[in-house]
Short mmCIF file of C-alpha atoms in Angstrom, two decimals:
data_model
loop_
_atom_site.label_atom_id
_atom_site.label_comp_id
_atom_site.label_asym_id
_atom_site.label_seq_id
_atom_site.Cartn_x
_atom_site.Cartn_y
_atom_site.Cartn_z
CA UNK A 34 0.00 0.00 0.00
CA UNK A 35 1.23 3.46 -0.89
CA UNK A 36 2.02 6.00 1.74
CA UNK A 37 -0.58 8.73 1.33
CA UNK A 38 -0.18 12.00 3.19
CA UNK A 39 -2.96 13.03 5.54
CA UNK A 40 -3.65 16.71 5.05
CA UNK A 41 -4.85 17.49 1.54
CA UNK A 42 -5.65 21.06 0.53
CA UNK A 43 -7.65 21.78 -2.60
CA UNK A 44 -6.64 25.15 -3.94
CA UNK A 45 -9.63 27.22 -5.00
CA UNK A 46 -9.87 30.57 -6.75
CA UNK A 47 -13.63 30.66 -7.22
CA UNK A 48 -14.71 30.81 -3.57
CA UNK A 49 -12.08 33.47 -2.93
CA UNK A 50 -10.05 35.80 -5.11
CA UNK A 51 -7.40 37.01 -2.70
CA UNK A 52 -4.87 34.25 -3.42
CA UNK A 53 -3.84 32.50 -6.64
CA UNK A 54 -3.46 28.70 -6.93
CA UNK A 55 0.29 29.15 -6.71
CA UNK A 56 0.10 31.31 -3.58
CA UNK A 57 -2.28 28.87 -1.90
CA UNK A 58 0.09 26.02 -2.77
CA UNK A 59 2.99 27.79 -1.03
CA UNK A 60 0.91 28.78 1.99
CA UNK A 61 -0.78 25.42 2.46
CA UNK A 62 2.53 23.52 2.28
CA UNK A 63 4.14 25.99 4.69
CA UNK A 64 1.25 25.33 7.07
CA UNK A 65 1.69 21.57 6.86
CA UNK A 66 -0.26 20.18 3.90
CA UNK A 67 1.41 17.12 2.41
CA UNK A 68 -0.80 17.01 -0.67
CA UNK A 69 -2.08 19.84 -2.81
CA UNK A 70 -4.97 19.10 -5.12
CA UNK A 71 -5.58 21.31 -8.13
CA UNK A 72 -9.25 21.44 -9.02
CA UNK A 73 -10.59 23.84 -11.59
CA UNK A 74 -13.78 23.25 -13.48
CA UNK A 75 -13.62 26.28 -15.75
CA UNK A 76 -10.98 27.95 -17.87
CA UNK A 77 -8.85 26.90 -20.81
CA UNK A 78 -6.82 23.71 -20.85
CA UNK A 79 -3.72 25.67 -21.76
CA UNK A 80 -4.13 27.92 -18.73
CA UNK A 81 -4.74 24.92 -16.48
CA UNK A 82 -1.56 23.22 -17.66
CA UNK A 83 0.43 26.36 -17.04
CA UNK A 84 -0.95 26.76 -13.52
CA UNK A 85 -0.44 23.06 -12.76
CA UNK A 86 3.18 23.27 -13.91
CA UNK A 87 3.81 26.19 -11.58
CA UNK A 88 2.18 24.29 -8.74
CA UNK A 89 4.19 21.16 -9.51
CA UNK A 90 7.43 23.16 -9.38
CA UNK A 91 6.49 24.50 -5.94
CA UNK A 92 5.53 21.03 -4.68
CA UNK A 93 8.72 19.47 -6.01
CA UNK A 94 10.85 22.16 -4.42
CA UNK A 95 9.15 21.75 -1.08
CA UNK A 96 8.77 17.95 -1.05
CA UNK A 97 4.98 17.94 -1.17
CA UNK A 98 2.77 16.14 -3.68
CA UNK A 99 0.49 17.54 -6.37
CA UNK A 100 -2.67 15.74 -7.41
CA UNK A 101 -4.84 16.97 -10.27
CA UNK A 102 -8.60 16.66 -9.98
CA UNK A 103 -10.35 14.97 -12.90
CA UNK A 104 -7.91 16.01 -15.66
CA UNK A 105 -5.54 13.15 -16.47
CA UNK A 106 -4.20 15.10 -19.43
CA UNK A 107 -3.28 18.05 -17.25
CA UNK A 108 -1.66 15.72 -14.71
CA UNK A 109 0.48 14.15 -17.42
CA UNK A 110 1.35 17.50 -18.95
CA UNK A 111 2.41 18.97 -15.62
CA UNK A 112 4.24 15.86 -14.40
CA UNK A 113 1.98 15.79 -11.35
CA UNK A 114 2.19 13.05 -8.70
CA UNK A 115 -1.28 11.77 -9.44
CA UNK A 116 -4.96 12.35 -10.15
CA UNK A 117 -8.14 12.42 -8.16
CA UNK A 118 -11.15 11.07 -10.03
CA UNK A 119 -14.87 11.28 -9.36
CA UNK A 120 -17.37 8.56 -10.20
CA UNK A 121 -18.24 10.28 -13.48
CA UNK A 122 -14.72 11.38 -14.37
CA UNK A 123 -12.03 9.52 -16.30
CA UNK A 124 -12.35 5.79 -15.42
CA UNK A 125 -10.04 4.97 -12.52
CA UNK A 126 -8.82 1.59 -13.78
CA UNK A 127 -8.04 3.10 -17.17
CA UNK A 128 -6.19 5.94 -15.47
CA UNK A 129 -4.09 3.33 -13.67
CA UNK A 130 -3.24 1.66 -16.99
CA UNK A 131 -2.14 4.97 -18.46
CA UNK A 132 -0.31 6.39 -15.41
CA UNK A 133 1.31 3.15 -14.24
CA UNK A 134 1.82 1.89 -10.70
CA UNK A 135 3.92 4.77 -9.39
CA UNK A 136 1.39 7.59 -9.68
CA UNK A 137 -1.20 8.26 -6.99
CA UNK A 138 -4.83 7.71 -7.94
CA UNK A 139 -7.58 8.79 -5.61
CA UNK A 140 -11.26 8.06 -6.20
CA UNK A 141 -14.28 9.94 -4.91
CA UNK A 142 -17.03 8.06 -3.10
CA UNK A 143 -20.12 9.20 -1.23
CA UNK A 144 -21.56 5.77 -0.39
CA UNK A 145 -20.36 2.30 0.59
CA UNK A 146 -21.14 1.11 -2.92
CA UNK A 147 -19.03 3.79 -4.57
CA UNK A 148 -16.19 3.09 -2.14
CA UNK A 149 -16.35 -0.56 -3.22
CA UNK A 150 -16.13 0.51 -6.86
CA UNK A 151 -13.05 2.61 -6.05
CA UNK A 152 -11.40 -0.41 -4.44
CA UNK A 153 -12.21 -2.60 -7.44
CA UNK A 154 -10.71 -0.03 -9.80
CA UNK A 155 -7.39 -0.03 -7.97
CA UNK A 156 -7.23 3.41 -6.38
CA UNK A 157 -4.64 4.29 -3.72
CA UNK A 158 -7.07 6.14 -1.48
CA UNK A 159 -10.77 6.90 -1.22
CA UNK A 160 -11.87 10.54 -1.07
CA UNK A 161 -15.00 10.11 1.01
CA UNK A 162 -17.64 12.76 1.36
CA UNK A 163 -19.25 15.05 1.90
CA UNK A 164 -18.86 14.02 5.55
CA UNK A 165 -20.53 17.20 6.77
CA UNK A 166 -22.71 19.67 4.86
CA UNK A 167 -20.56 21.87 2.63
CA UNK A 168 -20.95 25.02 0.61
CA UNK A 169 -17.62 24.61 -1.22
CA UNK A 170 -19.00 22.24 -3.86
CA UNK A 171 -22.27 22.95 -5.64
CA UNK A 172 -23.07 19.38 -6.62
CA UNK A 173 -22.07 17.68 -3.37
CA UNK A 174 -24.74 15.22 -2.27
CA UNK A 175 -26.17 14.81 1.24
CA UNK A 176 -23.67 14.54 4.07
CA UNK A 177 -22.74 10.95 4.96
CA UNK A 178 -21.57 11.75 8.47
CA UNK A 179 -18.94 10.11 10.63
CA UNK A 180 -20.75 6.75 10.51
CA UNK A 181 -19.93 6.44 6.82
CA UNK A 182 -16.28 7.28 7.57
CA UNK A 183 -16.26 4.54 10.19
CA UNK A 184 -17.81 1.94 7.89
CA UNK A 185 -15.68 2.66 4.82
CA UNK A 186 -12.46 2.83 6.87
CA UNK A 187 -13.25 -0.55 8.43
CA UNK A 188 -14.54 -2.28 5.31
CA UNK A 189 -12.08 -1.63 2.51
CA UNK A 190 -8.57 -1.43 3.96
CA UNK A 191 -7.75 1.63 1.88
CA UNK A 192 -6.77 5.02 3.30
CA UNK A 193 -9.86 7.20 3.62
CA UNK A 194 -9.40 10.92 3.02
CA UNK A 195 -12.54 12.57 4.37
CA UNK A 196 -13.86 15.69 2.68
CA UNK A 197 -16.75 18.07 3.13
CA UNK A 198 -17.34 20.69 5.78
CA UNK A 199 -14.28 19.72 7.84
CA UNK A 200 -12.61 22.41 9.93
CA UNK A 201 -10.17 22.42 12.85
CA UNK A 202 -12.98 21.88 15.35
CA UNK A 203 -14.03 18.66 13.60
CA UNK A 204 -10.64 17.35 12.51
CA UNK A 205 -9.94 15.11 15.45
CA UNK A 206 -13.36 13.40 15.40
CA UNK A 207 -12.90 12.61 11.70
CA UNK A 208 -9.54 10.97 12.45
CA UNK A 209 -10.99 9.17 15.47
CA UNK A 210 -13.72 7.79 13.20
CA UNK A 211 -10.97 6.00 11.30
CA UNK A 212 -10.13 8.39 8.46
CA UNK A 213 -6.51 8.31 7.34
CA UNK A 214 -6.67 12.03 6.67
CA UNK A 215 -8.77 14.86 5.35
CA UNK A 216 -9.13 17.16 2.39
CA UNK A 217 -10.21 20.74 2.91
CA UNK A 218 -11.04 23.71 0.72
CA UNK A 219 -12.71 26.58 2.60
CA UNK A 220 -11.02 25.73 5.89
CA UNK A 221 -7.75 26.88 4.34
CA UNK A 222 -8.44 28.84 1.14
CA UNK A 223 -11.18 31.06 2.54
CA UNK A 224 -9.31 32.02 5.72
CA UNK A 225 -7.50 35.33 6.14
CA UNK A 226 -4.27 33.44 6.89
CA UNK A 227 -4.28 30.16 4.94
CA UNK A 228 -0.89 29.07 6.33
CA UNK A 229 -2.03 29.49 9.92
CA UNK A 230 -5.31 27.74 9.08
CA UNK A 231 -3.45 24.72 7.66
CA UNK A 232 -1.14 24.65 10.69
CA UNK A 233 -4.14 24.71 13.02
CA UNK A 234 -5.77 21.83 11.13
CA UNK A 235 -2.59 19.78 11.33
CA UNK A 236 -2.38 20.28 15.07
CA UNK A 237 -6.08 19.45 15.47
CA UNK A 238 -5.59 16.21 13.51
CA UNK A 239 -3.14 15.01 16.16
CA UNK A 240 -6.05 15.01 18.63
CA UNK B 20 -0.55 30.99 15.23
CA UNK B 21 -0.87 27.76 17.20
CA UNK B 22 0.61 25.14 14.93
CA UNK B 23 3.33 22.55 15.24
CA UNK B 24 6.00 25.03 14.16
CA UNK B 25 4.97 27.18 17.11
CA UNK B 26 5.09 24.15 19.41
CA UNK B 27 8.60 23.40 18.13
CA UNK B 28 9.63 26.98 18.91
CA UNK B 29 8.23 26.67 22.44
CA UNK B 30 10.20 23.45 22.97
CA UNK B 31 13.44 25.13 21.90
CA UNK B 32 12.80 28.09 24.19
CA UNK B 33 12.15 25.73 27.09
CA UNK B 34 15.34 23.73 26.45
CA UNK B 35 17.34 26.95 26.57
CA UNK B 36 15.61 28.08 29.71
CA UNK B 37 15.80 24.80 31.65
CA UNK B 38 19.02 23.35 30.15
CA UNK B 39 17.94 19.77 30.84
CA UNK B 40 20.64 17.20 31.56
CA UNK B 41 20.77 14.73 28.68
CA UNK B 42 22.38 11.43 29.62
CA UNK B 43 24.03 9.74 26.62
CA UNK B 44 25.28 6.19 26.31
CA UNK B 45 26.55 6.53 22.80
CA UNK B 46 29.32 5.62 20.40
CA UNK B 47 32.99 6.55 20.05
CA UNK B 48 32.47 8.15 16.64
CA UNK B 49 30.02 10.83 17.73
CA UNK B 50 30.59 11.26 21.45
CA UNK B 51 32.25 14.62 20.98
CA UNK B 52 30.05 15.91 18.17
CA UNK B 53 26.75 15.03 19.84
CA UNK B 54 27.86 16.53 23.16
CA UNK B 55 28.70 19.74 21.31
CA UNK B 56 25.39 19.66 19.44
CA UNK B 57 23.47 19.35 22.70
CA UNK B 58 25.42 22.27 24.17
CA UNK B 59 24.77 24.37 21.06
CA UNK B 60 21.06 23.54 21.33
CA UNK B 61 20.99 24.73 24.93
CA UNK B 62 20.89 21.40 26.74
CA UNK B 63 23.43 20.00 29.16
CA UNK B 64 25.04 16.75 27.93
CA UNK B 65 26.71 14.05 29.96
CA UNK B 66 28.34 10.91 28.59
CA UNK B 67 28.23 8.08 31.11
CA UNK B 68 28.28 4.40 30.33
CA UNK B 69 29.81 2.60 33.30
CA UNK B 70 27.43 -0.03 34.66
CA UNK B 71 28.23 1.24 38.17
CA UNK B 72 26.94 4.77 37.55
CA UNK B 73 24.27 4.80 34.86
CA UNK B 74 21.34 4.33 37.23
CA UNK B 75 22.50 7.19 39.42
CA UNK B 76 23.20 9.42 36.44
CA UNK B 77 19.87 8.82 34.74
CA UNK B 78 18.05 9.76 37.92
CA UNK B 79 19.20 13.38 37.45
CA UNK B 80 18.51 13.40 33.72
CA UNK B 81 15.76 15.05 31.69
CA UNK B 82 16.18 12.37 29.03
CA UNK B 83 18.30 9.34 28.14
CA UNK B 84 19.89 8.81 24.71
CA UNK B 85 20.92 5.25 23.78
CA UNK B 86 23.01 4.71 20.66
CA UNK B 87 24.48 1.33 19.70
CA UNK B 88 26.89 2.69 17.06
CA UNK B 89 30.01 1.04 18.52
CA UNK B 90 28.38 -1.41 20.87
CA UNK B 91 30.00 -4.13 22.94
CA UNK B 92 28.03 -6.48 25.22
CA UNK B 93 29.00 -4.63 28.46
CA UNK B 94 27.75 -1.35 26.95
CA UNK B 95 24.47 -3.00 26.01
CA UNK B 96 24.07 -4.14 29.62
CA UNK B 97 24.61 -0.54 30.74
CA UNK B 98 21.98 0.63 28.25
CA UNK B 99 19.49 -1.94 29.52
CA UNK B 100 20.09 -0.96 33.12
CA UNK B 101 19.82 2.76 32.37
CA UNK B 102 16.68 2.29 30.25
CA UNK B 103 14.96 0.25 32.98
CA UNK B 104 15.79 2.89 35.57
CA UNK B 105 14.63 5.66 33.22
CA UNK B 106 11.32 3.89 32.73
CA UNK B 107 10.88 3.43 36.49
CA UNK B 108 11.54 7.14 37.06
CA UNK B 109 9.49 8.39 34.10
CA UNK B 110 12.56 9.76 32.32
CA UNK B 111 11.99 9.62 28.52
CA UNK B 112 14.52 7.59 26.53
CA UNK B 113 15.40 7.44 22.85
CA UNK B 114 17.05 4.49 21.12
CA UNK B 115 19.18 4.92 17.99
CA UNK B 116 19.64 1.35 16.67
CA UNK B 117 22.67 2.16 14.51
CA UNK B 118 23.36 -0.58 11.97
CA UNK B 119 20.57 -2.79 13.25
CA UNK B 120 20.07 -5.43 10.59
CA UNK B 121 23.75 -5.41 9.63
CA UNK B 122 24.85 -7.83 12.37
CA UNK B 123 23.01 -10.16 14.70
CA UNK B 124 24.50 -8.41 17.76
CA UNK B 125 23.08 -5.05 16.68
CA UNK B 126 19.63 -6.37 15.79
CA UNK B 127 19.33 -8.50 18.92
CA UNK B 128 20.64 -5.75 21.22
CA UNK B 129 18.16 -3.23 19.79
CA UNK B 130 15.29 -5.66 20.23
CA UNK B 131 16.37 -6.46 23.78
CA UNK B 132 16.47 -2.80 24.76
CA UNK B 133 13.01 -2.24 23.25
CA UNK B 134 11.41 -5.38 24.62
CA UNK B 135 13.09 -5.74 28.01
CA UNK B 136 13.41 -2.11 29.05
CA UNK B 137 11.22 -0.10 26.70
CA UNK B 138 12.00 3.35 25.30
CA UNK B 139 10.00 6.48 24.44
CA UNK B 140 11.14 6.90 20.82
CA UNK B 141 13.10 4.83 18.30
CA UNK B 142 14.94 6.81 15.60
CA UNK B 143 16.72 5.14 12.73
CA UNK B 144 17.09 5.11 8.99
CA UNK B 145 14.70 3.07 6.88
CA UNK B 146 16.83 -0.09 6.90
CA UNK B 147 17.36 -0.01 10.65
CA UNK B 148 13.65 0.40 11.28
CA UNK B 149 12.81 -2.42 8.86
CA UNK B 150 15.27 -4.69 10.67
CA UNK B 151 13.29 -4.26 13.89
CA UNK B 152 10.09 -5.47 12.27
CA UNK B 153 9.59 -9.05 11.17
CA UNK B 154 9.88 -8.16 7.50
CA UNK B 155 12.97 -9.30 5.63
CA UNK B 156 15.44 -6.49 5.16
CA UNK B 157 19.08 -5.93 4.43
CA UNK B 158 21.11 -3.15 5.97
CA UNK B 159 24.23 -2.07 4.15
CA UNK B 160 26.56 -1.25 7.02
CA UNK B 161 25.13 1.74 8.86
CA UNK B 162 23.69 3.56 5.81
CA UNK B 163 20.18 2.93 4.62
CA UNK B 164 19.43 0.71 1.64
CA UNK B 165 15.75 1.62 1.76
CA UNK B 166 13.72 4.76 1.20
CA UNK B 167 11.57 6.32 3.91
CA UNK B 168 8.44 5.54 1.86
CA UNK B 169 9.32 1.85 1.66
CA UNK B 170 9.59 1.72 5.42
CA UNK B 171 6.60 3.87 6.33
CA UNK B 172 4.14 1.00 6.75
CA UNK B 173 6.78 -0.99 8.61
CA UNK B 174 7.33 1.99 10.91
CA UNK B 175 3.62 2.20 11.67
CA UNK B 176 3.44 -1.53 12.36
CA UNK B 177 6.51 -1.33 14.60
CA UNK B 178 5.19 1.71 16.47
CA UNK B 179 1.92 -0.08 17.18
CA UNK B 180 3.65 -3.33 18.14
CA UNK B 181 6.00 -1.70 20.65
CA UNK B 182 3.62 1.13 21.59
CA UNK B 183 6.37 3.67 20.94
CA UNK B 184 6.73 6.43 18.33
CA UNK B 185 9.18 5.59 15.55
CA UNK B 186 11.09 8.18 13.53
CA UNK B 187 12.71 7.39 10.20
CA UNK B 188 15.09 10.04 8.96
CA UNK B 189 15.78 10.52 5.30
CA UNK B 190 15.19 13.11 2.59
CA UNK B 191 11.81 13.69 4.23
CA UNK B 192 11.65 12.39 7.79
CA UNK B 193 8.67 10.37 8.92
CA UNK B 194 7.51 10.15 12.53
CA UNK B 195 4.65 7.87 13.49
CA UNK B 196 3.09 6.40 16.59
CA UNK B 197 1.05 4.03 14.45
CA UNK B 198 -2.07 6.16 14.55
CA UNK B 199 -0.64 9.62 13.93
CA UNK B 200 1.99 10.34 11.31
CA UNK B 201 4.01 13.47 10.66
CA UNK B 202 6.66 14.30 8.13
CA UNK B 203 9.47 16.78 8.38
CA UNK B 204 10.77 18.23 5.13
CA UNK B 205 13.65 20.24 6.59
CA UNK B 206 17.23 19.22 5.86
CA UNK B 207 19.90 19.18 3.17
CA UNK B 208 21.47 16.31 1.18
CA UNK B 209 24.99 17.35 2.28
CA UNK B 210 24.09 16.26 5.82
CA UNK B 211 24.56 12.65 4.69
CA UNK B 212 28.24 13.39 3.96
CA UNK B 213 29.03 14.12 7.60
CA UNK B 214 29.26 11.18 9.96
CA UNK B 215 26.90 11.16 12.88
CA UNK B 216 24.14 13.49 11.65
CA UNK B 217 21.64 10.75 12.47
CA UNK B 218 23.18 10.35 15.91
CA UNK B 219 23.05 14.12 16.31
CA UNK B 220 19.34 14.06 15.43
CA UNK B 221 18.73 11.37 18.05
CA UNK B 222 20.57 13.33 20.73
CA UNK B 223 18.58 16.47 19.92
CA UNK B 224 15.34 14.46 20.03
CA UNK B 225 16.47 13.53 23.55
CA UNK B 226 16.67 17.21 24.47
CA UNK B 227 13.17 17.84 23.08
CA UNK B 228 11.76 14.79 24.90
CA UNK B 229 12.93 16.41 28.13
CA UNK B 230 10.52 19.33 27.62
CA UNK B 231 7.62 17.99 25.49
CA UNK B 232 5.42 15.20 26.84
CA UNK B 233 3.91 14.36 23.44
CA UNK B 234 6.83 12.34 22.12
CA UNK B 235 5.56 12.38 18.53
CA UNK B 236 5.48 16.18 18.57
CA UNK B 237 8.83 16.35 20.39
CA UNK B 238 10.48 14.17 17.74
CA UNK B 239 9.04 16.14 14.83
CA UNK B 240 10.05 19.42 16.45
CA UNK B 241 13.60 18.20 17.06
CA UNK B 242 13.98 16.92 13.49
CA UNK B 243 12.68 20.21 12.09
CA UNK B 244 15.26 22.06 14.20
CA UNK B 245 18.13 19.80 13.12
CA UNK B 246 16.99 19.94 9.50
CA UNK B 247 16.75 23.71 9.58
CA UNK B 248 20.26 23.88 11.04
CA UNK B 249 21.41 21.64 8.19
CA UNK B 250 19.80 23.92 5.62
CA UNK B 251 21.37 27.02 7.12
CA UNK B 252 24.78 25.39 7.45
CA UNK B 253 24.73 23.96 3.91
CA UNK B 254 23.99 27.41 2.51
CA UNK B 255 27.37 28.65 3.76
CA UNK B 256 29.42 25.44 3.49
CA UNK B 257 31.34 24.45 0.35
CA UNK B 258 31.72 20.89 1.69
CA UNK B 259 31.18 18.47 4.59
CA UNK B 260 34.14 19.71 6.64
CA UNK B 261 32.78 23.18 7.07
CA UNK B 262 29.22 21.82 7.24
CA UNK B 263 30.06 20.04 10.48
CA UNK B 264 31.35 23.24 12.05
CA UNK B 265 28.56 25.36 10.63
CA UNK B 266 25.91 22.91 11.90
CA UNK B 267 27.01 23.66 15.46
CA UNK B 268 26.86 27.38 14.80
CA UNK B 269 23.42 27.04 13.22
CA UNK B 270 22.08 24.97 16.14
CA UNK B 271 23.36 27.69 18.45
CA UNK B 272 22.07 30.63 16.42
CA UNK B 273 18.58 29.42 15.48
CA UNK B 274 16.13 31.27 17.71
CA UNK B 275 12.68 29.98 18.65
CA UNK B 276 11.23 32.57 16.23
CA UNK B 277 13.51 31.25 13.45
CA UNK B 278 12.24 27.74 14.12
CA UNK B 279 8.60 28.85 14.12
CA UNK B 280 9.30 30.45 10.75
CA UNK B 281 11.38 27.68 9.19
CA UNK B 282 10.00 24.39 10.54
CA UNK B 283 8.48 22.24 7.78
CA UNK B 284 6.29 19.82 9.69
CA UNK B 285 3.56 18.19 7.61
CA UNK B 286 1.03 15.46 7.32
#
């Protein structure tokens, strides 16, 4: 089993406009994020590749990992460490064939069934959520709660990265429920001091 | 900001304020350099390995550092005695199983210290840590033949099995108690060209254990501090000779605020 870092920060420039993807990458890593995930649903492919390459350079320099959401082509173009794929995105097993065994592949799941599909498709970790209600993602389904985290963590033997409405106050209960780690957006990107926010999350995760 | 970097800074400030006595039973190669590193950090080192005095010495100590780098059976007996006394008194102890896996004496001695006396932290390179688990591994002398990533699961298994945090140092250090895992990204490749940087890291972890009851946090904080010193020293050192000297200066000159600013502790 791969060694997946525990604090994932999704950089976001739609919920906030103060910081760029590159700035958030620097700040989140400085605060303690081991994985940065680049997720952008709009904009040109060319622009995305350029941003991803900048982010990859920062991650490489600072020994963190970059994962690209949904866009396998952008991940390949930027030399990223892996991809994170939703249930309707690029097929996970096919992504594994293309990327090979060394790249990280994460799969999104919001139910036990979807988590089982992720396992069958050979992902390295399950991005499980939304755990709590969230406003960061328009199309997020109903919150699965900590019980789902507990069940998926127990059932599948894959690292569970919980996502959705997690902040420093809830970090330790998510970990106690069995999650390997967590992915956050607003809890870092939408704070006045993203570095301090990431640092606070990291400390909270230690319980 | 109340993060781990801040906690690391508070540890360093407390070491300098309290100057805890750090009792070392260590090896001939690094006895001088680790004593100097502890002094530069702000702690108060003592090197004592005679069977007749280790129990008395450890009773005054803030922490005990055990390092099997140039072990002989009588030294191992002293380590066992000191570690048992430390445990009885609640004095934290760190074991550096140098070269464990390379010879039967080293592997068996490390396991005896862990199983018969118990320690608070084990710090080694990937190969040394692997040798303490039941997985097959080969250690090439005292340098690691494995990457930190290869050993991360083994480290977690070991930490759970012995109920003790395990630190693996490498390009990115990994510290785990089995349930919680941290990484430290501070450091510089040139550090591997100076003998005893791993031993130095273990001794400094000892100093941090003396002031921080969460041994996982203490270990991460200490490794960030040593790594930051390595970065600063490498920036002004053309080679390993001057790096060794400049490491001591950096350990001495890094302030708690510098550490809060420069620590790269992650998960």
